[in-house]
Tab-separated table of C-alpha atoms and ligand atoms in Angstrom:
chain	number	residue	atom	x	y	z
A	127	MET	CA	1.672	5.114	-24.238
A	128	ALA	CA	1.386	1.840	-25.955
A	129	ASN	CA	3.056	-1.620	-25.064
A	130	PRO	CA	3.833	-0.944	-21.267
A	131	THR	CA	6.726	-3.481	-19.418
A	132	ILE	CA	5.486	-4.159	-15.923
A	133	VAL	CA	7.354	-5.877	-13.554
A	134	LEU	CA	5.801	-8.640	-11.946
A	135	LEU	CA	7.413	-9.494	-8.375
A	136	PRO	CA	5.393	-12.591	-6.752
A	137	GLY	CA	7.900	-12.758	-3.806
A	138	ASP	CA	7.171	-15.070	-1.084
A	139	GLY	CA	3.869	-16.987	0.726
A	140	VAL	CA	0.631	-15.947	-0.651
A	141	GLY	CA	2.474	-12.965	-2.968
A	142	PRO	CA	2.528	-15.654	-5.994
A	143	GLU	CA	-0.881	-16.783	-5.938
A	144	VAL	CA	-2.473	-13.387	-5.631
A	145	THR	CA	0.109	-12.395	-8.156
A	146	ARG	CA	-2.003	-14.213	-10.620
A	147	GLU	CA	-4.714	-13.237	-10.118
A	148	ALA	CA	-3.699	-10.106	-10.915
A	149	ALA	CA	-1.533	-10.552	-13.746
A	150	ALA	CA	-4.410	-12.300	-14.939
A	151	CYS	CA	-6.805	-8.998	-14.787
A	152	LEU	CA	-4.107	-6.789	-16.288
A	153	ALA	CA	-3.871	-9.094	-19.115
A	154	ARG	CA	-7.351	-8.362	-19.445
A	155	VAL	CA	-7.699	-4.922	-19.667
A	156	ALA	CA	-4.169	-3.404	-20.647
A	157	PRO	CA	-3.625	-6.872	-23.692
A	158	ASP	CA	-1.095	-5.009	-24.625
A	159	ALA	CA	1.322	-4.919	-21.650
A	160	ARG	CA	4.655	-7.082	-21.972
A	161	LEU	CA	3.929	-8.570	-18.488
A	162	VAL	CA	8.440	-10.259	-17.178
A	163	GLU	CA	8.090	-11.761	-14.263
A	164	HIS	CA	11.624	-11.283	-11.425
A	165	ALA	CA	12.658	-12.883	-7.582
A	166	ILE	CA	12.199	-10.372	-4.789
A	167	GLY	CA	12.383	-10.836	-0.417
A	168	GLY	CA	12.972	-14.611	0.706
A	169	HIS	CA	12.400	-16.478	-3.122
A	170	ALA	CA	15.224	-14.434	-4.250
A	171	LEU	CA	17.104	-15.498	-1.179
A	172	ASP	CA	16.957	-18.428	-1.468
A	173	THR	CA	17.782	-18.868	-5.564
A	174	THR	CA	20.396	-16.398	-5.388
A	175	GLY	CA	21.211	-15.534	-2.289
A	176	GLU	CA	20.141	-11.401	-2.272
A	177	SER	CA	16.487	-10.235	-1.870
A	178	LEU	CA	16.736	-7.538	-4.477
A	179	PRO	CA	19.222	-8.709	-7.323
A	180	ALA	CA	20.357	-6.659	-9.834
A	181	THR	CA	18.949	-7.956	-12.222
A	182	THR	CA	15.478	-7.720	-10.406
A	183	LEU	CA	16.095	-4.231	-9.580
A	184	ASP	CA	17.599	-3.274	-13.114
A	185	ALA	CA	14.490	-4.292	-14.792
A	186	CYS	CA	12.133	-2.352	-12.242
A	187	MET	CA	14.473	0.419	-12.900
A	188	GLU	CA	13.269	0.198	-16.664
A	189	ALA	CA	9.780	-1.383	-16.558
A	190	ASP	CA	6.889	1.376	-16.962
A	191	ALA	CA	5.116	-0.219	-13.428
A	192	VAL	CA	6.253	-2.522	-10.646
A	193	PHE	CA	3.548	-4.934	-9.023
A	194	LEU	CA	5.144	-6.787	-6.021
A	195	GLY	CA	2.846	-9.264	-4.408
A	196	ALA	CA	4.873	-10.074	-1.030
A	197	VAL	CA	7.472	-10.629	0.594
A	198	GLY	CA	8.686	-12.252	4.004
A	199	ASN	CA	9.990	-15.601	5.341
A	200	PRO	CA	9.450	-16.367	8.754
A	201	ARG	CA	12.861	-18.926	7.630
A	202	TYR	CA	14.372	-15.666	7.476
A	203	ASP	CA	13.589	-14.630	11.129
A	204	SER	CA	16.527	-14.577	13.338
A	205	ALA	CA	18.752	-13.667	10.031
A	206	PRO	CA	21.343	-10.889	9.973
A	207	GLU	CA	20.274	-7.742	8.671
A	208	SER	CA	21.785	-7.778	5.765
A	209	THR	CA	19.942	-10.962	4.453
A	210	ARG	CA	16.267	-10.266	5.514
A	211	PRO	CA	13.663	-10.697	3.040
A	212	GLU	CA	12.164	-7.039	3.978
A	213	LEU	CA	15.480	-5.749	2.914
A	214	GLY	CA	14.811	-6.070	-0.908
A	215	LEU	CA	10.883	-4.349	-1.044
A	216	LEU	CA	12.596	-1.409	0.732
A	217	ALA	CA	15.858	-1.295	-1.162
A	218	LEU	CA	13.241	-1.138	-4.779
A	219	ARG	CA	11.304	1.175	-2.789
A	220	GLN	CA	14.190	3.410	-1.982
A	221	ALA	CA	15.618	2.999	-5.685
A	222	LEU	CA	12.045	3.752	-7.636
A	223	GLY	CA	12.232	7.329	-5.475
A	224	ALA	CA	8.411	5.875	-4.042
A	225	TRP	CA	7.843	8.184	-1.171
A	226	ALA	CA	4.940	8.426	-1.242
A	227	ASN	CA	2.297	5.324	-0.465
A	228	LEU	CA	-1.147	5.589	-0.963
A	229	ARG	CA	-3.393	3.176	0.493
A	230	PRO	CA	-7.314	2.975	0.213
A	231	ILE	CA	-9.681	1.430	2.754
A	232	ARG	CA	-13.609	1.323	1.600
A	233	VAL	CA	-16.113	-0.235	3.035
A	234	HIS	CA	-18.215	-2.515	1.120
A	235	PRO	CA	-22.108	-2.346	1.841
A	236	ALA	CA	-21.567	-6.014	1.925
A	237	LEU	CA	-18.722	-6.496	3.957
A	238	GLU	CA	-20.506	-4.742	6.376
A	239	ASP	CA	-21.448	-7.552	8.585
A	240	CYS	CA	-17.310	-9.135	8.449
A	241	SER	CA	-16.040	-6.659	10.401
A	242	PRO	CA	-15.429	-7.175	13.234
A	243	LEU	CA	-16.562	-3.401	14.017
A	244	ARG	CA	-20.480	-2.906	14.694
A	245	PRO	CA	-21.606	-1.762	10.947
A	246	GLU	CA	-22.539	1.111	12.392
A	247	ARG	CA	-19.814	2.078	13.243
A	248	ILE	CA	-17.934	1.603	9.620
A	249	ARG	CA	-20.851	2.223	7.259
A	250	GLY	CA	-19.548	4.468	4.019
A	251	ALA	CA	-16.214	5.308	5.270
A	252	ASP	CA	-13.644	5.554	3.067
A	253	VAL	CA	-10.345	7.191	3.841
A	254	MET	CA	-7.180	6.941	2.469
A	255	ILE	CA	-3.860	6.904	3.813
A	256	VAL	CA	-1.375	8.359	2.545
A	257	ARG	CA	1.879	7.536	3.899
A	258	GLU	CA	5.185	8.880	4.000
A	259	LEU	CA	7.523	5.374	2.681
A	260	LEU	CA	11.033	6.589	2.297
A	261	GLY	CA	11.816	8.428	5.658
A	262	GLY	CA	11.681	8.259	9.405
A	263	ILE	CA	12.610	5.420	12.260
A	264	TYR	CA	12.571	2.502	8.605
A	265	PHE	CA	15.308	4.258	7.252
A	266	GLY	CA	17.165	6.779	9.408
A	267	GLU	CA	20.891	5.813	10.265
A	268	PRO	CA	22.647	4.904	12.713
A	269	ARG	CA	21.366	1.216	13.162
A	270	SER	CA	22.887	-1.625	14.818
A	271	LEU	CA	22.501	-4.512	16.937
A	272	SER	CA	25.258	-5.379	19.604
A	273	SER	CA	26.191	-6.424	22.829
A	274	ASP	CA	28.714	-4.673	25.090
A	275	ASP	CA	29.378	-7.476	28.583
A	276	GLY	CA	26.704	-9.477	26.951
A	277	GLU	CA	24.229	-7.154	27.348
A	278	ARG	CA	22.580	-7.287	24.006
A	279	HIS	CA	21.595	-3.837	23.265
A	280	ALA	CA	19.604	-2.244	20.408
A	281	LEU	CA	19.472	0.830	18.446
A	282	ASP	CA	17.538	2.265	15.652
A	283	THR	CA	16.504	6.467	14.812
A	284	MET	CA	13.663	8.276	13.739
A	285	THR	CA	15.025	10.962	11.350
A	286	TYR	CA	12.352	13.433	9.097
A	287	THR	CA	13.860	16.527	6.860
A	288	GLU	CA	11.980	19.278	6.098
A	289	GLY	CA	12.053	18.590	2.703
A	290	GLN	CA	10.602	14.416	2.973
A	291	ILE	CA	7.812	15.861	5.421
A	292	ARG	CA	6.722	19.015	2.647
A	293	ARG	CA	6.612	16.642	-0.044
A	294	VAL	CA	3.828	13.893	0.490
A	295	ALA	CA	2.316	16.144	2.691
A	296	ASP	CA	1.999	18.359	-0.085
A	297	LEU	CA	0.734	15.841	-2.011
A	298	ALA	CA	-1.684	14.705	1.027
A	299	PHE	CA	-3.127	17.715	0.573
A	300	ARG	CA	-3.430	17.682	-3.157
A	301	ILE	CA	-5.351	14.317	-2.680
A	302	ALA	CA	-7.679	16.198	-0.212
A	303	GLN	CA	-8.751	18.659	-2.216
A	304	LYS	CA	-10.046	15.783	-5.042
A	305	ARG	CA	-12.512	14.596	-2.412
A	306	ARG	CA	-13.642	15.899	0.637
A	307	LYS	CA	-11.267	17.853	1.912
A	308	ARG	CA	-10.298	16.947	4.640
A	309	LEU	CA	-7.386	15.658	6.514
A	310	LEU	CA	-6.229	14.263	9.974
A	311	SER	CA	-1.622	14.571	10.133
A	312	VAL	CA	-1.276	11.978	12.356
A	313	ASP	CA	2.045	12.143	14.933
A	314	LYS	CA	2.978	12.369	18.257
A	315	ALA	CA	3.979	15.598	18.619
A	316	ASN	CA	3.826	15.180	22.906
A	317	VAL	CA	6.922	12.916	22.369
A	318	LEU	CA	9.256	13.320	18.970
A	319	ALA	CA	11.372	16.152	18.047
A	320	CYS	CA	10.575	14.228	14.445
A	321	SER	CA	6.634	15.153	15.268
A	322	ARG	CA	7.586	18.001	16.074
A	323	LEU	CA	9.058	18.859	12.902
A	324	TRP	CA	5.980	17.142	11.145
A	325	ARG	CA	3.562	18.836	12.969
A	326	ALA	CA	4.823	22.169	12.091
A	327	VAL	CA	5.705	21.763	7.860
A	328	VAL	CA	2.368	20.092	7.849
A	329	SER	CA	0.837	23.301	8.960
A	330	GLU	CA	3.206	25.312	6.653
A	331	VAL	CA	1.973	23.339	3.853
A	332	ALA	CA	-1.984	23.705	4.735
A	333	GLU	CA	-1.873	27.326	4.376
A	334	GLY	CA	-1.561	26.664	0.532
A	335	TYR	CA	-4.760	24.334	0.919
A	336	PRO	CA	-7.284	26.931	2.233
A	337	GLU	CA	-10.553	24.912	1.338
A	338	VAL	CA	-8.884	21.702	3.043
A	339	THR	CA	-9.653	22.091	6.798
A	340	CYS	CA	-6.233	20.021	8.381
A	341	GLU	CA	-6.393	18.942	12.228
A	342	HIS	CA	-3.311	17.216	13.798
A	343	GLY	CA	-3.946	14.102	15.561
A	344	LEU	CA	-1.397	12.002	18.430
A	345	VAL	CA	-1.157	8.461	16.540
A	346	ASP	CA	-2.305	7.057	20.211
A	347	SER	CA	-5.495	8.641	20.076
A	348	CYS	CA	-5.781	8.467	16.005
A	349	THR	CA	-5.821	4.867	16.559
A	350	LEU	CA	-8.811	4.572	18.683
A	351	ARG	CA	-10.662	7.243	16.325
A	352	ILE	CA	-10.456	4.724	13.201
A	353	LEU	CA	-12.281	2.338	15.227
A	354	THR	CA	-14.878	4.489	16.911
A	355	ASP	CA	-15.217	7.281	13.512
A	356	ALA	CA	-14.419	5.991	10.799
A	357	PRO	CA	-16.968	7.136	7.950
A	358	ASP	CA	-15.652	10.673	9.857
A	359	LEU	CA	-11.990	10.355	8.409
A	360	ASP	CA	-10.758	11.550	4.680
A	361	VAL	CA	-7.421	11.385	3.979
A	362	LEU	CA	-4.912	10.249	6.594
A	363	LEU	CA	-1.459	11.843	6.226
A	364	CYS	CA	0.944	9.811	8.505
A	365	GLY	CA	5.234	9.082	9.049
A	366	ASN	CA	6.134	6.047	7.783
A	367	LEU	CA	5.949	3.568	11.234
A	368	PHE	CA	2.610	5.201	11.873
A	369	GLY	CA	1.214	4.253	8.041
A	370	ASP	CA	1.955	1.020	8.050
A	371	ILE	CA	0.814	0.145	11.287
A	372	LEU	CA	-2.736	2.178	11.159
A	373	SER	CA	-3.253	0.784	7.741
A	374	ASP	CA	-3.588	-2.564	9.249
A	375	GLU	CA	-5.302	-1.543	12.290
A	376	ALA	CA	-7.919	-0.154	8.948
A	377	GLY	CA	-8.083	-3.281	7.491
A	378	ALA	CA	-10.655	-4.007	9.858
A	379	LEU	CA	-13.088	-2.110	8.823
A	380	CYS	CA	-13.297	-4.075	5.527
A	381	GLY	CA	-13.206	-6.970	7.476
A	382	SER	CA	-9.774	-8.190	6.515
A	383	LEU	CA	-6.176	-6.812	4.809
A	384	GLY	CA	-6.697	-9.280	2.002
A	385	MET	CA	-9.209	-6.103	0.715
A	386	LEU	CA	-6.150	-3.305	0.426
A	387	PRO	CA	-4.176	-2.035	-2.289
A	388	SER	CA	-1.534	0.328	-1.928
A	389	ALA	CA	0.161	2.732	-4.451
A	390	SER	CA	3.607	3.324	-3.695
A	391	ILE	CA	4.594	6.610	-6.093
A	392	GLY	CA	7.301	9.509	-5.988
A	393	ASP	CA	9.900	11.340	-8.296
A	394	ARG	CA	9.673	8.868	-10.806
A	395	PRO	CA	7.008	7.789	-13.630
A	396	GLY	CA	5.426	4.126	-13.252
A	397	GLY	CA	5.240	3.221	-9.453
A	398	LEU	CA	4.613	0.063	-7.406
A	399	PHE	CA	1.991	-1.474	-6.660
A	400	GLU	CA	1.463	-3.639	-3.982
A	401	PRO	CA	-1.608	-5.062	-1.496
A	402	VAL	CA	-1.352	-3.904	1.798
A	403	HIS	CA	-1.266	-7.547	3.369
A	404	GLY	CA	1.905	-9.845	3.949
A	405	SER	CA	3.049	-12.834	2.777
A	406	ALA	CA	0.938	-14.571	5.046
A	407	PRO	CA	2.769	-18.233	5.280
A	408	ASP	CA	0.211	-19.687	7.321
A	409	LEU	CA	-2.319	-19.503	3.489
A	410	ALA	CA	0.484	-20.060	1.711
A	411	GLY	CA	-0.440	-22.788	-0.679
A	412	SER	CA	-3.770	-23.181	0.272
A	413	GLY	CA	-5.929	-21.207	-1.974
A	414	LYS	CA	-7.575	-18.956	0.840
A	415	ALA	CA	-5.761	-15.761	0.047
A	416	ASN	CA	-7.682	-13.050	-0.751
A	417	PRO	CA	-6.381	-11.701	-4.050
A	418	VAL	CA	-8.916	-8.148	-3.719
A	419	GLY	CA	-5.899	-6.471	-2.429
A	420	ALA	CA	-3.529	-7.486	-4.973
A	421	ILE	CA	-6.332	-6.979	-8.034
A	422	LEU	CA	-7.316	-3.335	-7.416
A	423	SER	CA	-3.083	-2.606	-6.681
A	424	ALA	CA	-3.740	-3.522	-10.378
A	425	ALA	CA	-6.540	-1.428	-10.604
A	426	MET	CA	-4.175	1.326	-8.770
A	427	LEU	CA	-1.265	0.336	-11.236
A	428	LEU	CA	-3.478	1.125	-14.596
A	429	HIS	CA	-4.544	4.505	-12.839
A	430	HIS	CA	-1.419	5.994	-11.691
A	431	GLY	CA	0.865	3.985	-13.114
A	432	LEU	CA	0.056	3.757	-16.851
A	433	ASP	CA	-2.979	6.658	-16.969
A	434	ARG	CA	-5.244	4.657	-17.794
A	435	PRO	CA	-8.013	5.579	-15.337
A	436	GLU	CA	-10.920	3.418	-17.820
A	437	ALA	CA	-8.629	0.615	-17.319
A	438	ALA	CA	-8.126	0.730	-13.450
A	439	HIS	CA	-12.456	1.513	-12.902
A	440	GLN	CA	-13.400	-1.551	-15.002
A	441	LEU	CA	-11.383	-3.425	-12.899
A	442	GLU	CA	-12.366	-2.044	-10.146
A	443	ARG	CA	-16.454	-2.115	-11.429
A	444	ALA	CA	-15.500	-5.711	-11.813
A	445	VAL	CA	-14.087	-6.385	-7.968
A	446	ASP	CA	-16.776	-4.669	-6.417
A	447	ALA	CA	-19.791	-6.449	-8.599
A	448	THR	CA	-18.132	-10.110	-7.665
A	449	VAL	CA	-18.203	-8.831	-4.209
A	450	ALA	CA	-21.813	-8.024	-4.962
A	451	ASP	CA	-22.803	-11.037	-5.271
A	452	GLY	CA	-21.609	-12.661	-2.587
A	453	ILE	CA	-18.751	-14.491	-4.584
A	454	MET	CA	-15.973	-14.065	-1.472
A	455	THR	CA	-13.151	-15.590	0.459
A	456	ALA	CA	-12.355	-17.389	3.588
A	457	ASP	CA	-11.362	-14.631	5.004
A	458	VAL	CA	-15.141	-12.634	4.468
A	459	GLY	CA	-16.924	-15.171	5.259
A	460	GLY	CA	-17.081	-16.489	1.786
A	461	SER	CA	-16.299	-20.163	-0.068
A	462	ALA	CA	-13.866	-19.316	-3.246
A	463	THR	CA	-10.264	-20.133	-3.458
A	464	THR	CA	-8.025	-17.073	-4.759
A	465	ALA	CA	-8.142	-18.440	-8.533
A	466	GLN	CA	-11.945	-18.690	-7.933
A	467	PHE	CA	-12.792	-15.464	-6.345
A	468	GLY	CA	-10.044	-14.118	-10.058
A	469	ASP	CA	-11.962	-15.807	-12.024
A	470	ALA	CA	-14.851	-14.545	-11.474
A	471	VAL	CA	-13.435	-10.635	-10.975
A	472	ARG	CA	-12.285	-11.445	-15.133
A	473	ALA	CA	-15.944	-13.046	-15.852
A	474	ARG	CA	-17.111	-9.492	-14.591
A	475	LEU	CA	-15.622	-7.464	-17.053
A	476	GLU	CA	-17.008	-5.642	-20.023
A	477	PRO	CA	-16.110	-7.101	-23.494
A	478	ASN	CA	-14.560	-5.114	-25.780
A	479	SER	CA	-15.030	-2.177	-24.118
A	480	PRO	CA	-12.215	0.910	-24.774
A	481	ILE	CA	-8.831	0.382	-23.066
A	482	ASP	CA	-7.868	3.490	-23.217
A	483	GLY	CA	-4.626	4.088	-23.471
A	484	SER	CA	-3.523	0.770	-25.652
A	485	ASP	CA	-3.292	2.185	-29.109
A	486	ASP	CA	-1.761	5.483	-29.243
B	1363	LIG	C1	3.957	-3.177	4.258
B	1363	LIG	C2	4.435	-4.207	5.328
B	1363	LIG	C3	6.131	-3.286	4.969
B	1363	LIG	C4	6.548	-2.425	5.631
B	1363	LIG	C5	7.232	-4.718	5.329
B	1363	LIG	C6	7.322	-6.047	5.039
B	1363	LIG	C7	8.318	-4.399	5.325
B	1363	LIG	O1	5.050	-4.068	6.381
B	1363	LIG	O2	3.837	-2.493	3.168
B	1363	LIG	O3	2.989	-2.096	5.130
B	1363	LIG	O4	6.375	-1.845	6.612
B	1363	LIG	O5	6.582	-1.675	5.071
B	1364	LIG	MG1	3.022	-2.732	6.843
């Protein structure tokens, strides 16, 4: 696909800073791409009164791929549900039919000492979290926050259909097949009905992949396994809420959540690509945000969204080389600013190397 359109949604907090670096990398390795910026989250609420304005949604639906920085602004913390920045992101995931969220976690050898965990606990860890993204308690109805006779109460609904579980499980097994062929499915089947269905359906899907070793684990024990046995883990298949929580925990393996990228894919070509970290309002504007998660999300966009694996690998190699050369942001023990790190990555991109797919 030549001249793809990529919608950039910088969003809130550190989102614009990390998006700037990712976009500058995309401009280098996919120079034919058209990058168009739109508003989402708190920034969109401020300017339009909506967290996902129609112009943004329309642009995303027509784009070849969407890149998002971060959403979330503490000013909206006590706002009613309809005016929360996060709602824009959830609605966008739903509109794009992005039911699977891939969150790869690789421990870079140069960063082993940055983790709060001992190096021998994390050395060589290479985990892929496959998170279901459009179901579970994030989207279940009814939901409410109300008050009766002065007593406030809240209701959320966790719900999963067999089909929602089957499609993400099938994808996770296909991913495991191309990796070390081990899949750990995370649930809370000793307590939750949703998890009992989850476990049953995953077991059925596993029968179609006899070469993949499938194990089921309770989420509380998996939380501990990430901290004690990460090198032993390959693919982790999780529901929406458990995947959200475990992926932040897994950030500790890499020394910082700022290192982790993600790809949200599903029904449509393209997809939504975003770093795992949030808007980190305390860091916004300080030049301290780590752009690795964003730049590697741009690499995932090239790979999964535009089918340009060579351009994606180029970008990944440049990030690896930058980190190997000791250039890092403060969260992982360095002194580079967000922009300096981005410049260093771009300085390590091979000049004039073939950019796959850009001229077909
Ligand atoms: C993430 C984030 C989002 C989520 C928020 C911002 C809605 O934490 O992508 O992990 O919970 O999915
Ligand atoms: Mg999260």
